[in-house]
Amino acid sequence: MSSQSGGGAPSAAQVKTERLLNLVLVLLYARRPLAKAQIRQLVPQYGQSASTEAFERMFERDKDELRELGIPLVTEDIDVLWDDEPGYRIHQRDYALPDIAFEPDELAVLGLASRTWAQASLAGPAAQALRKLRAAGVERDTDALIGIEPRLRTAEPAFDAVKDAVVRRVPLTFTYRRPEATEGSERRVQPWSLVSWHGRWYLNAFDEDRQAPRVFRLSRVSGPVRATGRPGSFEVPADHEPRVMVGTLAAAGGQPSPAVLRVRHGAGHALRRRARTVGDVDDTWSLLDLDYADLWAFAEEVAGYGADVVVEQPAELVDAVVERLAGAVAAHGGGEA
């Protein structure tokens, strides 16, 4: 399985991205340094190398690239009594980043990278790498992967066109449906930034018709996204703060509604953090009471957890989640949901 959202073979860049992400995941997972032979077995793309020499050349290039990216890949002795071969790992304490700020175009690129991680790595080769790690008896660093959960995600059709417009500063026109509306309306915007916020993708933009900043949920964009200007035809304000804008304008979109969810133990960590109350139903399930502002956005988030989250109330949220899951099944050729 690869990271492309459409058909056809993955590009060289996609293959390289998955390989580097899988290497980072393997080296973060291990509590002790791993030898090169172990790494070759555990990272799927390395196992496909034609020869040991080809693998070693690829691994050396990948090590250098990770270090150039600032990822603290270190070399350590595997056994203090022997000095035959070095081992490799990434310490979680060194991998964690302090709070940093990015320019709008940098945020767009980082958003694309995080989308690749969510949709490709744990869904395919990285999940295979984790299974190999466990089967090989590699001792896990339990703190290194906290918060990473496999999710069933559906890619917003508008994402690629909007991302390209943000990076190139190209005005856009698209049809947008507000939560309370039954039909969409045309919007003409200057796209400023893309932000993943509470598991959802938002576009921060300047609405040309309303002459004011607006936040748009990508899942509410329908139909084609059309470029209506030339690259670089507007400037993003110097004081633009993407996450602040999303947090302020998106959260003001509606009054919260209550929901009751049944969540499998060990899953739904983001939901648990937002819940008012969390109680155990039995040895398998917890019961969460929490609020949501947007029915369809929350339904998409809940559907992303698959069988690990079941909606108890309200009925309209149950129906919305079932519709999302049915759409995911149909999109992947599953026939009747």
Short mmCIF file of C-alpha atoms in Angstrom, two decimals:
data_model
loop_
_atom_site.label_atom_id
_atom_site.label_comp_id
_atom_site.label_asym_id
_atom_site.label_seq_id
_atom_site.Cartn_x
_atom_site.Cartn_y
_atom_site.Cartn_z
CA MET A 1 0.00 0.00 0.00
CA SER A 2 1.33 3.44 -0.89
CA SER A 3 0.48 7.02 -0.14
CA GLN A 4 -1.07 8.11 -3.42
CA SER A 5 -4.76 8.97 -3.22
CA GLY A 6 -5.56 7.99 -6.80
CA GLY A 7 -4.57 5.12 -9.04
CA GLY A 8 -1.21 4.30 -10.57
CA ALA A 9 2.22 3.60 -9.14
CA PRO A 10 3.64 5.85 -6.41
CA SER A 11 6.16 8.47 -7.47
CA ALA A 12 9.83 8.31 -6.47
CA ALA A 13 9.21 11.12 -3.97
CA GLN A 14 6.34 9.17 -2.35
CA VAL A 15 8.46 6.02 -2.09
CA LYS A 16 11.32 7.98 -0.52
CA THR A 17 8.98 9.77 1.91
CA GLU A 18 7.46 6.49 3.11
CA ARG A 19 10.90 4.91 3.47
CA LEU A 20 12.22 7.79 5.58
CA LEU A 21 9.08 7.87 7.74
CA ASN A 22 9.29 4.13 8.29
CA LEU A 23 12.97 4.43 9.24
CA VAL A 24 12.14 7.14 11.78
CA LEU A 25 9.30 5.03 13.18
CA VAL A 26 11.50 1.94 13.56
CA LEU A 27 14.33 3.85 15.25
CA LEU A 28 11.92 5.66 17.59
CA TYR A 29 10.20 2.41 18.52
CA ALA A 30 13.34 0.55 19.60
CA ARG A 31 14.52 0.93 23.18
CA ARG A 32 18.01 -0.34 22.25
CA PRO A 33 20.18 0.45 19.20
CA LEU A 34 19.47 -1.60 16.07
CA ALA A 35 22.10 -3.10 13.79
CA LYS A 36 21.93 -2.43 10.07
CA ALA A 37 20.88 -6.01 9.38
CA GLN A 38 17.92 -5.58 11.73
CA ILE A 39 16.96 -2.27 10.11
CA ARG A 40 17.03 -3.86 6.67
CA GLN A 41 14.60 -6.54 7.85
CA LEU A 42 12.27 -4.10 9.61
CA VAL A 43 11.92 -1.31 7.03
CA PRO A 44 9.94 -2.79 4.11
CA GLN A 45 11.61 -0.73 1.39
CA TYR A 46 15.09 -1.82 2.50
CA GLY A 47 14.05 -5.45 2.26
CA GLN A 48 13.32 -4.87 -1.42
CA SER A 49 16.93 -3.84 -2.15
CA ALA A 50 18.63 -5.86 -4.84
CA SER A 51 21.80 -6.44 -2.83
CA THR A 52 23.48 -5.70 0.49
CA GLU A 53 25.61 -3.06 -1.20
CA ALA A 54 22.51 -1.31 -2.63
CA PHE A 55 20.86 -1.34 0.79
CA GLU A 56 23.94 0.11 2.51
CA ARG A 57 24.21 2.94 -0.06
CA MET A 58 20.52 3.75 0.39
CA PHE A 59 20.78 3.60 4.19
CA GLU A 60 23.82 5.90 4.25
CA ARG A 61 21.98 8.46 2.08
CA ASP A 62 18.89 8.24 4.28
CA LYS A 63 20.93 8.70 7.47
CA ASP A 64 22.53 11.83 6.06
CA GLU A 65 19.17 13.20 4.90
CA LEU A 66 17.52 12.64 8.28
CA ARG A 67 20.37 14.40 10.04
CA GLU A 68 20.21 17.30 7.57
CA LEU A 69 16.50 17.58 8.45
CA GLY A 70 17.46 17.89 12.10
CA ILE A 71 16.30 14.41 13.15
CA PRO A 72 18.73 13.19 15.87
CA LEU A 73 19.71 9.78 14.49
CA VAL A 74 22.58 8.60 16.70
CA THR A 75 25.14 5.82 16.55
CA GLU A 76 25.63 3.77 19.72
CA ASP A 77 27.32 0.57 20.80
CA ILE A 78 24.97 -2.38 20.63
CA ASP A 79 26.89 -4.23 23.34
CA VAL A 80 29.50 -2.60 25.55
CA LEU A 81 31.49 -5.85 25.58
CA TRP A 82 31.86 -5.98 21.82
CA ASP A 83 32.84 -3.38 19.26
CA ASP A 84 32.06 -5.30 16.08
CA GLU A 85 29.24 -3.14 14.69
CA PRO A 86 27.49 0.09 15.70
CA GLY A 87 23.76 0.35 16.30
CA TYR A 88 21.35 3.14 15.41
CA ARG A 89 18.34 4.72 17.14
CA ILE A 90 16.48 8.00 17.70
CA HIS A 91 15.96 9.15 21.28
CA GLN A 92 12.46 10.46 21.83
CA ARG A 93 13.72 13.15 24.22
CA ASP A 94 15.91 14.59 21.47
CA TYR A 95 13.30 14.11 18.74
CA ALA A 96 10.65 16.24 20.46
CA LEU A 97 10.56 19.82 19.14
CA PRO A 98 10.06 23.07 21.04
CA ASP A 99 7.34 25.49 19.94
CA ILE A 100 8.32 27.00 16.59
CA ALA A 101 6.69 29.29 14.03
CA PHE A 102 6.44 28.74 10.26
CA GLU A 103 5.71 30.88 7.24
CA PRO A 104 2.45 30.15 5.34
CA ASP A 105 4.19 28.28 2.53
CA GLU A 106 6.14 26.21 5.07
CA LEU A 107 2.89 25.36 6.87
CA ALA A 108 1.40 24.17 3.60
CA VAL A 109 4.33 21.81 2.96
CA LEU A 110 4.26 20.52 6.55
CA GLY A 111 0.53 19.95 6.20
CA LEU A 112 1.13 17.81 3.13
CA ALA A 113 3.79 15.80 4.99
CA SER A 114 1.50 15.15 7.94
CA ARG A 115 -1.27 14.10 5.53
CA THR A 116 1.14 11.59 3.96
CA TRP A 117 1.98 10.20 7.42
CA ALA A 118 -1.64 9.76 8.44
CA GLN A 119 -2.80 8.17 5.21
CA ALA A 120 0.21 6.10 4.20
CA SER A 121 2.64 5.10 6.88
CA LEU A 122 0.56 3.51 9.59
CA ALA A 123 -1.92 2.27 7.00
CA GLY A 124 0.70 0.31 5.05
CA PRO A 125 4.45 -0.28 5.19
CA ALA A 126 4.90 1.33 8.63
CA ALA A 127 2.25 -0.90 10.16
CA GLN A 128 4.09 -3.81 8.59
CA ALA A 129 7.33 -2.52 10.14
CA LEU A 130 5.71 -2.38 13.59
CA ARG A 131 4.51 -5.96 13.24
CA LYS A 132 8.01 -7.05 12.26
CA LEU A 133 9.47 -5.23 15.27
CA ARG A 134 7.15 -7.05 17.63
CA ALA A 135 7.76 -10.40 15.92
CA ALA A 136 11.53 -9.87 16.09
CA GLY A 137 11.33 -9.32 19.84
CA VAL A 138 12.63 -5.74 19.67
CA GLU A 139 12.03 -4.08 23.04
CA ARG A 140 9.68 -1.16 22.55
CA ASP A 141 10.25 2.37 23.85
CA THR A 142 6.70 2.88 25.13
CA ASP A 143 7.03 6.69 25.32
CA ALA A 144 8.20 7.21 21.75
CA LEU A 145 4.92 6.64 19.89
CA ILE A 146 2.36 8.07 22.34
CA GLY A 147 -0.58 9.60 20.50
CA ILE A 148 -0.06 7.75 17.20
CA GLU A 149 -3.26 5.86 16.31
CA PRO A 150 -4.24 4.11 13.07
CA ARG A 151 -7.11 6.10 11.59
CA LEU A 152 -9.48 5.47 8.67
CA ARG A 153 -9.25 8.77 6.85
CA THR A 154 -10.88 10.04 3.68
CA ALA A 155 -8.91 12.63 1.73
CA GLU A 156 -10.79 15.83 0.91
CA PRO A 157 -10.97 16.13 -2.89
CA ALA A 158 -10.18 19.85 -2.61
CA PHE A 159 -6.94 19.36 -0.67
CA ASP A 160 -4.37 19.21 -3.48
CA ALA A 161 -5.76 22.17 -5.42
CA VAL A 162 -6.04 24.30 -2.27
CA LYS A 163 -2.57 23.33 -1.06
CA ASP A 164 -1.02 24.28 -4.41
CA ALA A 165 -2.85 27.62 -4.37
CA VAL A 166 -1.62 28.39 -0.83
CA VAL A 167 1.98 27.65 -1.79
CA ARG A 168 1.78 29.67 -5.06
CA ARG A 169 -0.51 32.44 -3.70
CA VAL A 170 -3.16 31.96 -6.39
CA PRO A 171 -6.76 33.23 -5.85
CA LEU A 172 -9.44 30.52 -5.87
CA THR A 173 -13.14 30.11 -6.56
CA PHE A 174 -15.16 27.19 -5.20
CA THR A 175 -18.62 26.17 -3.99
CA TYR A 176 -18.95 26.06 -0.21
CA ARG A 177 -21.78 24.71 1.95
CA ARG A 178 -22.14 26.15 5.44
CA PRO A 179 -23.28 23.73 8.21
CA GLU A 180 -26.76 25.24 8.46
CA ALA A 181 -27.31 25.51 4.67
CA THR A 182 -28.80 22.91 2.34
CA GLU A 183 -27.07 24.29 -0.75
CA GLY A 184 -23.62 25.74 -1.39
CA SER A 185 -22.66 29.19 -2.55
CA GLU A 186 -19.76 30.40 -4.65
CA ARG A 187 -16.81 31.86 -2.75
CA ARG A 188 -13.89 33.87 -4.17
CA VAL A 189 -10.88 33.87 -1.86
CA GLN A 190 -7.19 34.60 -1.45
CA PRO A 191 -5.86 31.42 0.23
CA TRP A 192 -3.49 32.21 3.11
CA SER A 193 -2.77 28.91 4.87
CA LEU A 194 -3.88 25.30 5.43
CA VAL A 195 -4.20 24.02 8.99
CA SER A 196 -5.01 20.62 10.50
CA TRP A 197 -7.03 21.50 13.61
CA HIS A 198 -8.74 18.93 15.85
CA GLY A 199 -8.27 16.30 13.16
CA ARG A 200 -9.86 18.43 10.41
CA TRP A 201 -8.40 20.43 7.52
CA TYR A 202 -9.18 24.16 7.31
CA LEU A 203 -8.33 26.86 4.80
CA ASN A 204 -7.59 30.32 6.17
CA ALA A 205 -8.35 32.89 3.48
CA PHE A 206 -9.46 36.41 2.64
CA ASP A 207 -13.00 36.36 1.25
CA GLU A 208 -13.01 38.84 -1.65
CA ASP A 209 -16.81 39.26 -1.74
CA ARG A 210 -17.14 39.84 2.00
CA GLN A 211 -13.85 41.75 2.25
CA ALA A 212 -12.95 39.93 5.45
CA PRO A 213 -10.86 36.93 6.65
CA ARG A 214 -12.75 33.64 6.71
CA VAL A 215 -12.06 30.00 7.65
CA PHE A 216 -13.31 27.20 5.39
CA ARG A 217 -13.62 23.53 6.33
CA LEU A 218 -12.26 21.57 3.33
CA SER A 219 -14.86 18.81 3.62
CA ARG A 220 -17.57 21.42 2.92
CA VAL A 221 -16.02 22.41 -0.41
CA SER A 222 -17.93 20.74 -3.26
CA GLY A 223 -17.17 20.49 -6.94
CA PRO A 224 -14.02 21.76 -8.65
CA VAL A 225 -11.63 24.27 -7.09
CA ARG A 226 -10.70 26.80 -9.78
CA ALA A 227 -7.68 29.08 -9.93
CA THR A 228 -8.84 32.61 -10.82
CA GLY A 229 -5.60 34.55 -10.91
CA ARG A 230 -1.87 34.38 -11.42
CA PRO A 231 0.73 33.05 -8.92
CA GLY A 232 1.92 35.67 -6.44
CA SER A 233 -1.02 37.99 -7.13
CA PHE A 234 -1.59 38.73 -3.41
CA GLU A 235 0.42 38.88 -0.20
CA VAL A 236 -0.32 37.03 3.03
CA PRO A 237 -0.41 39.48 5.97
CA ALA A 238 2.83 39.51 7.92
CA ASP A 239 0.97 39.07 11.22
CA HIS A 240 -1.11 36.11 10.00
CA GLU A 241 -1.16 33.30 12.60
CA PRO A 242 -2.81 30.26 10.99
CA ARG A 243 -3.70 28.26 14.11
CA VAL A 244 -4.93 31.32 15.99
CA MET A 245 -7.19 32.23 13.08
CA VAL A 246 -8.65 28.72 12.88
CA GLY A 247 -9.15 28.52 16.63
CA THR A 248 -10.94 31.85 16.72
CA LEU A 249 -13.16 31.71 13.62
CA ALA A 250 -13.82 27.98 13.24
CA ALA A 251 -14.79 27.57 16.89
CA ALA A 252 -17.30 30.39 16.56
CA GLY A 253 -19.21 28.54 13.85
CA GLY A 254 -22.07 27.20 16.00
CA GLN A 255 -23.45 26.24 19.38
CA PRO A 256 -22.08 22.96 20.80
CA SER A 257 -24.27 19.85 20.92
CA PRO A 258 -23.83 16.92 23.37
CA ALA A 259 -22.84 13.42 22.29
CA VAL A 260 -22.32 10.09 24.05
CA LEU A 261 -19.71 7.74 22.57
CA ARG A 262 -18.61 4.22 23.40
CA VAL A 263 -14.81 4.04 22.94
CA ARG A 264 -12.63 0.95 23.03
CA HIS A 265 -9.98 0.88 25.76
CA GLY A 266 -6.61 2.08 24.42
CA ALA A 267 -8.19 4.07 21.57
CA GLY A 268 -9.75 7.49 20.99
CA HIS A 269 -7.18 9.47 22.99
CA ALA A 270 -8.09 12.79 21.34
CA LEU A 271 -11.76 12.20 22.17
CA ARG A 272 -10.94 11.28 25.76
CA ARG A 273 -9.01 14.51 26.26
CA ARG A 274 -12.05 16.58 25.18
CA ALA A 275 -14.66 14.60 27.12
CA ARG A 276 -16.48 16.05 30.13
CA THR A 277 -16.75 12.60 31.70
CA VAL A 278 -15.15 9.22 31.00
CA GLY A 279 -16.49 6.05 32.61
CA ASP A 280 -15.83 2.34 32.08
CA VAL A 281 -18.65 0.22 30.67
CA ASP A 282 -16.76 -3.11 30.91
CA ASP A 283 -13.31 -4.53 30.26
CA THR A 284 -13.51 -3.45 26.59
CA TRP A 285 -15.37 -0.14 26.42
CA SER A 286 -15.43 3.33 27.98
CA LEU A 287 -18.36 5.74 27.82
CA LEU A 288 -17.55 9.38 26.92
CA ASP A 289 -19.74 12.47 27.23
CA LEU A 290 -18.53 15.40 25.11
CA ASP A 291 -19.69 18.31 22.91
CA TYR A 292 -19.32 18.97 19.19
CA ALA A 293 -19.99 22.09 17.12
CA ASP A 294 -20.32 20.74 13.56
CA LEU A 295 -22.32 17.55 12.96
CA TRP A 296 -20.65 16.50 9.70
CA ALA A 297 -17.12 17.43 10.75
CA PHE A 298 -17.51 15.51 14.02
CA ALA A 299 -19.04 12.55 12.17
CA GLU A 300 -15.98 12.42 9.94
CA GLU A 301 -13.69 12.51 12.97
CA VAL A 302 -15.61 9.73 14.72
CA ALA A 303 -15.73 7.62 11.55
CA GLY A 304 -11.97 7.92 11.37
CA TYR A 305 -11.65 5.64 14.40
CA GLY A 306 -13.46 2.80 12.63
CA ALA A 307 -14.72 0.05 14.93
CA ASP A 308 -13.00 1.58 17.98
CA VAL A 309 -15.72 4.24 18.48
CA VAL A 310 -19.50 3.71 18.49
CA VAL A 311 -22.00 6.57 18.75
CA GLU A 312 -24.70 6.04 21.38
CA GLN A 313 -26.39 9.47 21.08
CA PRO A 314 -27.71 11.53 19.32
CA ALA A 315 -29.48 9.74 16.47
CA GLU A 316 -28.48 12.33 13.85
CA LEU A 317 -24.81 11.76 14.69
CA VAL A 318 -25.32 7.99 14.37
CA ASP A 319 -26.79 8.51 10.90
CA ALA A 320 -23.99 10.89 9.86
CA VAL A 321 -21.26 8.45 10.96
CA VAL A 322 -22.97 5.54 9.18
CA GLU A 323 -23.14 7.65 6.00
CA ARG A 324 -19.42 8.49 6.27
CA LEU A 325 -18.45 4.83 6.80
CA ALA A 326 -20.69 3.70 3.96
CA GLY A 327 -19.00 6.25 1.70
CA ALA A 328 -15.55 4.98 2.71
CA VAL A 329 -16.56 1.38 1.97
CA ALA A 330 -17.99 2.33 -1.41
CA ALA A 331 -14.92 4.39 -2.31
CA HIS A 332 -12.67 1.40 -1.65
CA GLY A 333 -14.76 -1.00 -3.72
CA GLY A 334 -16.50 -2.63 -0.78
CA GLY A 335 -19.98 -2.61 -2.28
CA GLU A 336 -22.79 -2.58 0.26
CA ALA A 337 -21.77 -1.07 3.64
#
